[in-house]
Structure formats: C-alpha cells, structure tokens
PDB file of C-alpha atoms in Angstrom:
ATOM      1  CA  UNK A  10       0.000   0.000   0.000  1.00 89.00           C
ATOM      2  CA  UNK A  11       2.796   2.388   0.891  1.00 90.00           C
ATOM      3  CA  UNK A  12       4.724   1.668  -2.315  1.00 90.00           C
ATOM      4  CA  UNK A  13       1.667   2.411  -4.427  1.00 93.00           C
ATOM      5  CA  UNK A  14       0.821   5.489  -2.396  1.00 92.00           C
ATOM      6  CA  UNK A  15       4.310   6.953  -2.756  1.00 93.00           C
ATOM      7  CA  UNK A  16       4.770   5.859  -6.371  1.00 91.00           C
ATOM      8  CA  UNK A  17       1.300   5.549  -7.920  1.00 91.00           C
ATOM      9  CA  UNK A  18       2.650   4.825 -11.412  1.00 91.00           C
ATOM     10  CA  UNK A  19       4.543   1.741 -10.223  1.00 92.00           C
ATOM     11  CA  UNK A  20       3.558  -1.718 -11.417  1.00 95.00           C
ATOM     12  CA  UNK A  21       3.559  -3.870  -8.281  1.00 95.00           C
ATOM     13  CA  UNK A  22       4.047  -7.632  -8.611  1.00 95.00           C
ATOM     14  CA  UNK A  23       2.819  -9.557  -5.574  1.00 94.00           C
ATOM     15  CA  UNK A  24       4.581 -12.905  -5.281  1.00 92.00           C
ATOM     16  CA  UNK A  25       3.134 -14.976  -2.453  1.00 87.00           C
ATOM     17  CA  UNK A  26       0.855 -17.870  -1.593  1.00 83.00           C
ATOM     18  CA  UNK A  27      -2.874 -18.357  -2.060  1.00 80.00           C
ATOM     19  CA  UNK A  28      -3.749 -15.077  -0.315  1.00 85.00           C
ATOM     20  CA  UNK A  29      -1.904 -13.191  -3.050  1.00 87.00           C
ATOM     21  CA  UNK A  30      -4.813 -13.195  -5.480  1.00 90.00           C
ATOM     22  CA  UNK A  31      -7.110 -11.497  -2.969  1.00 92.00           C
ATOM     23  CA  UNK A  32      -4.374  -9.094  -1.877  1.00 91.00           C
ATOM     24  CA  UNK A  33      -3.573  -8.141  -5.470  1.00 93.00           C
ATOM     25  CA  UNK A  34      -7.232  -7.433  -6.170  1.00 93.00           C
ATOM     26  CA  UNK A  35      -7.457  -5.198  -3.101  1.00 94.00           C
ATOM     27  CA  UNK A  36      -4.278  -3.303  -3.963  1.00 93.00           C
ATOM     28  CA  UNK A  37      -5.353  -2.826  -7.567  1.00 93.00           C
ATOM     29  CA  UNK A  38      -8.875  -1.689  -6.741  1.00 89.00           C
ATOM     30  CA  UNK A  39      -7.835   1.962  -6.792  1.00 83.00           C
ATOM     31  CA  UNK A  40      -6.728   1.791 -10.389  1.00 89.00           C
ATOM     32  CA  UNK A  41      -3.140   0.798  -9.621  1.00 93.00           C
ATOM     33  CA  UNK A  42      -1.243  -1.679 -11.798  1.00 95.00           C
ATOM     34  CA  UNK A  43      -0.882  -4.826  -9.698  1.00 95.00           C
ATOM     35  CA  UNK A  44      -0.007  -8.348 -10.863  1.00 93.00           C
ATOM     36  CA  UNK A  45       0.071 -11.627  -8.968  1.00 92.00           C
ATOM     37  CA  UNK A  46       2.504 -14.519  -9.174  1.00 92.00           C
ATOM     38  CA  UNK A  47       1.652 -17.613  -7.125  1.00 89.00           C
ATOM     39  CA  UNK A  48       4.940 -18.129  -5.301  1.00 87.00           C
ATOM     40  CA  UNK A  49       5.840 -21.121  -3.153  1.00 86.00           C
ATOM     41  CA  UNK A  50       9.013 -20.526  -1.162  1.00 87.00           C
ATOM     42  CA  UNK A  51       9.353 -23.907   0.553  1.00 88.00           C
ATOM     43  CA  UNK A  52      10.386 -25.705  -2.638  1.00 91.00           C
ATOM     44  CA  UNK A  53      13.548 -24.390  -4.284  1.00 89.00           C
ATOM     45  CA  UNK A  54      12.292 -25.579  -7.662  1.00 91.00           C
ATOM     46  CA  UNK A  55       9.163 -23.467  -7.168  1.00 91.00           C
ATOM     47  CA  UNK A  56      11.260 -20.424  -6.198  1.00 92.00           C
ATOM     48  CA  UNK A  57      13.334 -20.728  -9.374  1.00 92.00           C
ATOM     49  CA  UNK A  58      10.193 -21.201 -11.467  1.00 93.00           C
ATOM     50  CA  UNK A  59       8.472 -18.148  -9.988  1.00 92.00           C
ATOM     51  CA  UNK A  60      11.540 -15.946 -10.463  1.00 93.00           C
ATOM     52  CA  UNK A  61      11.908 -17.201 -14.045  1.00 94.00           C
ATOM     53  CA  UNK A  62       8.263 -16.328 -14.738  1.00 94.00           C
ATOM     54  CA  UNK A  63       8.854 -12.755 -13.604  1.00 95.00           C
ATOM     55  CA  UNK A  64      12.066 -12.560 -15.633  1.00 95.00           C
ATOM     56  CA  UNK A  65      10.263 -13.784 -18.756  1.00 96.00           C
ATOM     57  CA  UNK A  66       7.497 -11.240 -18.278  1.00 95.00           C
ATOM     58  CA  UNK A  67      10.121  -8.512 -17.924  1.00 96.00           C
ATOM     59  CA  UNK A  68      11.838  -9.658 -21.119  1.00 96.00           C
ATOM     60  CA  UNK A  69       8.574  -9.741 -23.051  1.00 96.00           C
ATOM     61  CA  UNK A  70       7.697  -6.193 -21.997  1.00 95.00           C
ATOM     62  CA  UNK A  71       4.607  -7.337 -20.092  1.00 94.00           C
ATOM     63  CA  UNK A  72       6.192  -5.807 -16.992  1.00 94.00           C
ATOM     64  CA  UNK A  73       8.023  -2.467 -16.937  1.00 94.00           C
ATOM     65  CA  UNK A  74      11.735  -2.231 -15.972  1.00 95.00           C
ATOM     66  CA  UNK A  75      12.510  -3.811 -12.625  1.00 95.00           C
ATOM     67  CA  UNK A  76      13.526  -1.260 -10.005  1.00 94.00           C
ATOM     68  CA  UNK A  77      12.888  -2.989  -6.714  1.00 93.00           C
ATOM     69  CA  UNK A  78      12.534  -6.239  -4.822  1.00 93.00           C
ATOM     70  CA  UNK A  79      11.135  -6.651  -1.307  1.00 92.00           C
ATOM     71  CA  UNK A  80      11.675 -10.041   0.322  1.00 88.00           C
ATOM     72  CA  UNK A  81       9.403 -10.119   3.344  1.00 84.00           C
ATOM     73  CA  UNK A  82       8.485 -13.804   3.716  1.00 78.00           C
ATOM     74  CA  UNK A  83       9.633 -15.508   6.897  1.00 77.00           C
ATOM     75  CA  UNK A  84       8.903 -18.598   8.950  1.00 78.00           C
ATOM     76  CA  UNK A  85      10.217 -20.242  12.098  1.00 76.00           C
ATOM     77  CA  UNK A  86      10.226 -23.920  13.033  1.00 77.00           C
ATOM     78  CA  UNK A  87      11.747 -24.027  16.487  1.00 71.00           C
ATOM     79  CA  UNK A  88      12.320 -27.790  16.482  1.00 73.00           C
ATOM     80  CA  UNK A  89      15.020 -27.414  13.835  1.00 75.00           C
ATOM     81  CA  UNK A  90      13.913 -30.726  12.339  1.00 82.00           C
ATOM     82  CA  UNK A  91      11.284 -29.729   9.778  1.00 85.00           C
ATOM     83  CA  UNK A  92      12.451 -30.461   6.234  1.00 90.00           C
ATOM     84  CA  UNK A  93      11.504 -29.036   2.872  1.00 90.00           C
ATOM     85  CA  UNK A  94      10.931 -31.268  -0.180  1.00 91.00           C
ATOM     86  CA  UNK A  95      14.619 -30.622  -0.938  1.00 90.00           C
ATOM     87  CA  UNK A  96      15.639 -32.170   2.429  1.00 90.00           C
ATOM     88  CA  UNK A  97      16.727 -28.790   3.806  1.00 90.00           C
ATOM     89  CA  UNK A  98      15.856 -27.283   7.182  1.00 88.00           C
ATOM     90  CA  UNK A  99      12.700 -25.291   6.500  1.00 87.00           C
ATOM     91  CA  UNK A 100      13.430 -22.055   8.388  1.00 83.00           C
ATOM     92  CA  UNK A 101      16.798 -21.582   6.706  1.00 83.00           C
ATOM     93  CA  UNK A 102      15.477 -22.644   3.297  1.00 87.00           C
ATOM     94  CA  UNK A 103      12.668 -20.082   3.285  1.00 86.00           C
ATOM     95  CA  UNK A 104      14.301 -17.184   5.133  1.00 82.00           C
ATOM     96  CA  UNK A 105      17.694 -17.304   3.438  1.00 82.00           C
ATOM     97  CA  UNK A 106      17.915 -19.584   0.408  1.00 85.00           C
ATOM     98  CA  UNK A 107      14.568 -18.594  -1.080  1.00 88.00           C
ATOM     99  CA  UNK A 108      15.475 -14.897  -1.033  1.00 85.00           C
ATOM    100  CA  UNK A 109      18.806 -15.607  -2.685  1.00 85.00           C
ATOM    101  CA  UNK A 110      17.327 -17.880  -5.351  1.00 88.00           C
ATOM    102  CA  UNK A 111      14.538 -15.416  -6.095  1.00 89.00           C
ATOM    103  CA  UNK A 112      16.885 -12.479  -6.638  1.00 89.00           C
ATOM    104  CA  UNK A 113      19.664 -14.299  -8.473  1.00 87.00           C
ATOM    105  CA  UNK A 114      17.812 -14.919 -11.792  1.00 89.00           C
ATOM    106  CA  UNK A 115      16.645 -11.294 -11.719  1.00 91.00           C
ATOM    107  CA  UNK A 116      19.864  -9.521 -10.740  1.00 86.00           C
ATOM    108  CA  UNK A 117      20.799  -8.625 -14.324  1.00 89.00           C
ATOM    109  CA  UNK A 118      17.242  -7.458 -15.017  1.00 92.00           C
ATOM    110  CA  UNK A 119      17.300  -4.606 -12.501  1.00 93.00           C
ATOM    111  CA  UNK A 120      17.345  -1.140 -14.039  1.00 93.00           C
ATOM    112  CA  UNK A 121      19.395   1.308 -11.996  1.00 91.00           C
ATOM    113  CA  UNK A 122      18.683   3.050  -9.761  1.00 92.00           C
ATOM    114  CA  UNK A 123      17.099   0.090  -7.996  1.00 92.00           C
ATOM    115  CA  UNK A 124      16.847  -1.335  -4.505  1.00 91.00           C
ATOM    116  CA  UNK A 125      16.691  -4.794  -2.939  1.00 89.00           C
ATOM    117  CA  UNK A 126      15.182  -4.933   0.554  1.00 89.00           C
ATOM    118  CA  UNK A 127      15.296  -8.110   2.640  1.00 85.00           C
ATOM    119  CA  UNK A 128      13.585  -8.352   6.031  1.00 83.00           C
ATOM    120  CA  UNK A 129      16.024  -9.189   8.839  1.00 80.00           C
ATOM    121  CA  UNK A 130      15.557  -9.570  12.603  1.00 76.00           C
ATOM    122  CA  UNK A 131      16.548  -8.258  16.038  1.00 72.00           C
ATOM    123  CA  UNK A 132      17.617 -11.785  17.007  1.00 71.00           C
ATOM    124  CA  UNK A 133      21.081 -11.132  15.600  1.00 69.00           C
ATOM    125  CA  UNK A 134      21.870  -9.043  18.711  1.00 71.00           C
ATOM    126  CA  UNK A 135      21.257 -11.885  21.140  1.00 71.00           C
ATOM    127  CA  UNK A 136      20.390  -9.677  24.115  1.00 75.00           C
ATOM    128  CA  UNK A 137      17.260  -9.129  26.192  1.00 77.00           C
ATOM    129  CA  UNK A 138      16.723  -5.609  24.924  1.00 77.00           C
ATOM    130  CA  UNK A 139      16.235  -6.778  21.368  1.00 73.00           C
ATOM    131  CA  UNK A 140      14.545 -10.192  21.689  1.00 69.00           C
ATOM    132  CA  UNK A 141      13.103 -10.250  25.234  1.00 73.00           C
ATOM    133  CA  UNK A 142      15.195 -13.306  26.081  1.00 70.00           C
ATOM    134  CA  UNK A 143      13.232 -15.531  23.709  1.00 69.00           C
ATOM    135  CA  UNK A 144      16.125 -16.296  21.354  1.00 68.00           C
ATOM    136  CA  UNK A 145      19.752 -16.985  22.338  1.00 68.00           C
ATOM    137  CA  UNK A 146      22.558 -15.054  20.729  1.00 68.00           C
ATOM    138  CA  UNK A 147      23.815 -16.187  17.333  1.00 69.00           C
ATOM    139  CA  UNK A 148      26.686 -18.664  17.245  1.00 68.00           C
ATOM    140  CA  UNK A 149      28.363 -18.894  13.877  1.00 68.00           C
ATOM    141  CA  UNK A 150      27.764 -22.052  11.843  1.00 69.00           C
ATOM    142  CA  UNK A 151      28.472 -22.299   8.143  1.00 74.00           C
ATOM    143  CA  UNK A 152      25.443 -22.242   5.814  1.00 75.00           C
ATOM    144  CA  UNK A 153      25.904 -25.900   4.837  1.00 78.00           C
ATOM    145  CA  UNK A 154      25.392 -26.798   8.519  1.00 77.00           C
ATOM    146  CA  UNK A 155      22.423 -24.483   9.004  1.00 77.00           C
ATOM    147  CA  UNK A 156      20.769 -25.898   5.902  1.00 81.00           C
ATOM    148  CA  UNK A 157      20.554 -29.389   7.424  1.00 82.00           C
ATOM    149  CA  UNK A 158      18.159 -30.477  10.153  1.00 83.00           C
ATOM    150  CA  UNK A 159      19.676 -31.278  13.546  1.00 74.00           C
ATOM    151  CA  UNK A 160      23.163 -30.768  12.161  1.00 66.00           C
ATOM    152  CA  UNK A 161      25.094 -28.605  14.589  1.00 56.00           C
ATOM    153  CA  UNK A 162      28.692 -29.782  14.341  1.00 46.00           C
ATOM    154  CA  UNK A 163      30.058 -31.237  17.548  1.00 47.00           C
ATOM    155  CA  UNK A 164      26.684 -31.272  19.288  1.00 47.00           C
ATOM    156  CA  UNK A 165      23.911 -33.754  19.887  1.00 44.00           C
ATOM    157  CA  UNK A 166      21.170 -33.843  17.214  1.00 44.00           C
ATOM    158  CA  UNK A 167      18.835 -31.768  19.357  1.00 45.00           C
ATOM    159  CA  UNK A 168      20.908 -29.672  21.802  1.00 48.00           C
ATOM    160  CA  UNK A 169      18.961 -27.304  24.080  1.00 44.00           C
ATOM    161  CA  UNK A 170      18.393 -24.010  22.332  1.00 49.00           C
ATOM    162  CA  UNK A 171      19.938 -25.128  19.034  1.00 55.00           C
ATOM    163  CA  UNK A 172      16.830 -24.458  16.911  1.00 55.00           C
ATOM    164  CA  UNK A 173      16.560 -20.954  18.338  1.00 59.00           C
ATOM    165  CA  UNK A 174      20.282 -20.389  17.819  1.00 60.00           C
ATOM    166  CA  UNK A 175      19.700 -21.424  14.231  1.00 58.00           C
ATOM    167  CA  UNK A 176      16.926 -18.831  14.103  1.00 58.00           C
ATOM    168  CA  UNK A 177      19.327 -16.168  15.384  1.00 59.00           C
ATOM    169  CA  UNK A 178      21.882 -17.061  12.727  1.00 58.00           C
ATOM    170  CA  UNK A 179      19.764 -16.372   9.670  1.00 57.00           C
ATOM    171  CA  UNK A 180      19.471 -12.538   9.876  1.00 56.00           C
ATOM    172  CA  UNK A 181      23.221 -12.028   9.233  1.00 54.00           C
ATOM    173  CA  UNK A 182      22.934 -14.549   6.409  1.00 53.00           C
ATOM    174  CA  UNK A 183      20.069 -12.534   4.960  1.00 57.00           C
ATOM    175  CA  UNK A 184      22.256  -9.441   5.032  1.00 54.00           C
ATOM    176  CA  UNK A 185      25.016 -11.272   3.202  1.00 56.00           C
ATOM    177  CA  UNK A 186      22.514 -12.602   0.687  1.00 54.00           C
ATOM    178  CA  UNK A 187      21.140  -9.196  -0.198  1.00 51.00           C
ATOM    179  CA  UNK A 188      24.607  -7.661  -0.373  1.00 55.00           C
ATOM    180  CA  UNK A 189      25.926 -10.359  -2.693  1.00 57.00           C
ATOM    181  CA  UNK A 190      22.879 -10.080  -4.917  1.00 50.00           C
ATOM    182  CA  UNK A 191      23.411  -6.345  -5.281  1.00 48.00           C
ATOM    183  CA  UNK A 192      26.849  -6.400  -6.889  1.00 61.00           C
ATOM    184  CA  UNK A 193      25.735  -4.762 -10.168  1.00 66.00           C
ATOM    185  CA  UNK A 194      26.356  -1.002 -10.053  1.00 77.00           C
ATOM    186  CA  UNK A 195      23.422   1.185  -9.133  1.00 86.00           C
ATOM    187  CA  UNK A 196      21.568  -1.380  -7.033  1.00 87.00           C
ATOM    188  CA  UNK A 197      21.230  -0.681  -3.315  1.00 87.00           C
ATOM    189  CA  UNK A 198      20.872  -3.596  -0.894  1.00 85.00           C
ATOM    190  CA  UNK A 199      19.116  -3.064   2.415  1.00 84.00           C
ATOM    191  CA  UNK A 200      18.534  -5.535   5.252  1.00 82.00           C
ATOM    192  CA  UNK A 201      15.484  -4.032   6.964  1.00 83.00           C
ATOM    193  CA  UNK A 202      14.843  -4.821  10.617  1.00 80.00           C
ATOM    194  CA  UNK A 203      11.182  -4.174  11.580  1.00 80.00           C
ATOM    195  CA  UNK A 204      11.775  -4.744  15.292  1.00 75.00           C
ATOM    196  CA  UNK A 205       9.489  -6.825  17.508  1.00 71.00           C
ATOM    197  CA  UNK A 206       6.426  -7.832  15.482  1.00 72.00           C
ATOM    198  CA  UNK A 207       3.761  -9.517  17.636  1.00 72.00           C
ATOM    199  CA  UNK A 208       0.574 -10.636  15.956  1.00 75.00           C
ATOM    200  CA  UNK A 209       2.270 -11.979  12.815  1.00 73.00           C
ATOM    201  CA  UNK A 210       1.942 -15.639  13.877  1.00 71.00           C
ATOM    202  CA  UNK A 211       5.685 -16.062  13.271  1.00 66.00           C
ATOM    203  CA  UNK A 212       6.097 -18.035  16.483  1.00 66.00           C
ATOM    204  CA  UNK A 213       3.109 -20.339  15.977  1.00 69.00           C
ATOM    205  CA  UNK A 214       5.421 -23.380  16.096  1.00 67.00           C
ATOM    206  CA  UNK A 215       7.172 -22.267  19.279  1.00 64.00           C
ATOM    207  CA  UNK A 216       6.679 -23.913  22.666  1.00 60.00           C
TER     208      UNK A 216
END
C-alpha cells in the first residue's frame, strides 16, 4: 500500500501464496497496476520457477523495468527438524535460500537506480533488549550446517536451544545474501529490521 501510495505509477508484482490473489485485487482496486505470481518458497524448484516467470514477463515487456525487490516472507520452526521437499531445514530454506534464489535470476534485469530490501531480525543481537530473552545469541555455523536439520557440528542432534540459535543465525545470512545479490552497479541492498512484530503468527510453532 505504501509503495503504491508513494509511487502511484509503479507496477507492483505480488509474489506470495494463495492469499496473493485477494491481496492483489485489493491493492489494484484503486486503479493501480498490480499483478500476482503464485509463489511457493518452501520448494527451491518453485522459487526458481516463480523468479523465471517474472524474468520472462520482464523480457517480453509485459512488466516495466525492474527497479525494486522486497523479500518479506519468513517462517520459524523451532524444532530445527522440519524439512523441505529438498531435504533442507525449513526455516533456513525459506528465510535465506529462497530470497537468494529469487533475486539471483533477476539480478541482471534490474534497471538502476534500484533497490533490494530483505527483512532481517533483532535476534542477531542476542540480548534481552532486542529479543526479550526468547532467542539466544547467534553462534556462527556455516550455511551448509544451518541448511541441514539437527546438524550442529560437535553437538547432539537436538541440543537445548539449538533451533533458536539457528533462528538467530539467519538474519546475518540474509544481510550477506542481499549484499551479494546487489553487486551490479546502481543497485542498493538493504537488510530491513522491523523490530518486535507480535501478531504476525511467526512463532506459531514455538513452545
């Protein structure tokens, strides 16, 4: 709503799940140009397919030049054992890999000046002020470890707090993802931290 309000001539492409069709209709009701792409971020094949669809529509001229990307999807499985169809840990796959795989096929389609914005999190600080003690501080693990369920090197398969530590580790990874994706000149990369966001159902799988 804010994007369309500030830039009413923009063509907004909403890429999300089944609610996207209704959302697109609502956003376009005021005469704005709004399109919908049914995006599934749990499957990496689906992410690539959705990004390719947008790229093809850009190339055909159906969509105007690409000047922005906002990656706002996020999920949290606190057991650290929930797998995607690709046998990856679901929280990391959606919050980090999906963003990267969505932007990568589009990175040479951005028309400068452009901006990539990826939602990050206060959990990267690891202190009470920022996460109310609900998530432990991040402890570095390489992405290939974070991408596997129950795979914290040198620890038991389900160490206390490990899933939440995994949760704390993805915001820095998101920042790296957006920065790497923005290497072409004239493209800004921003990791946006919205702060504490109750009411989003993000912690519905928490204890």
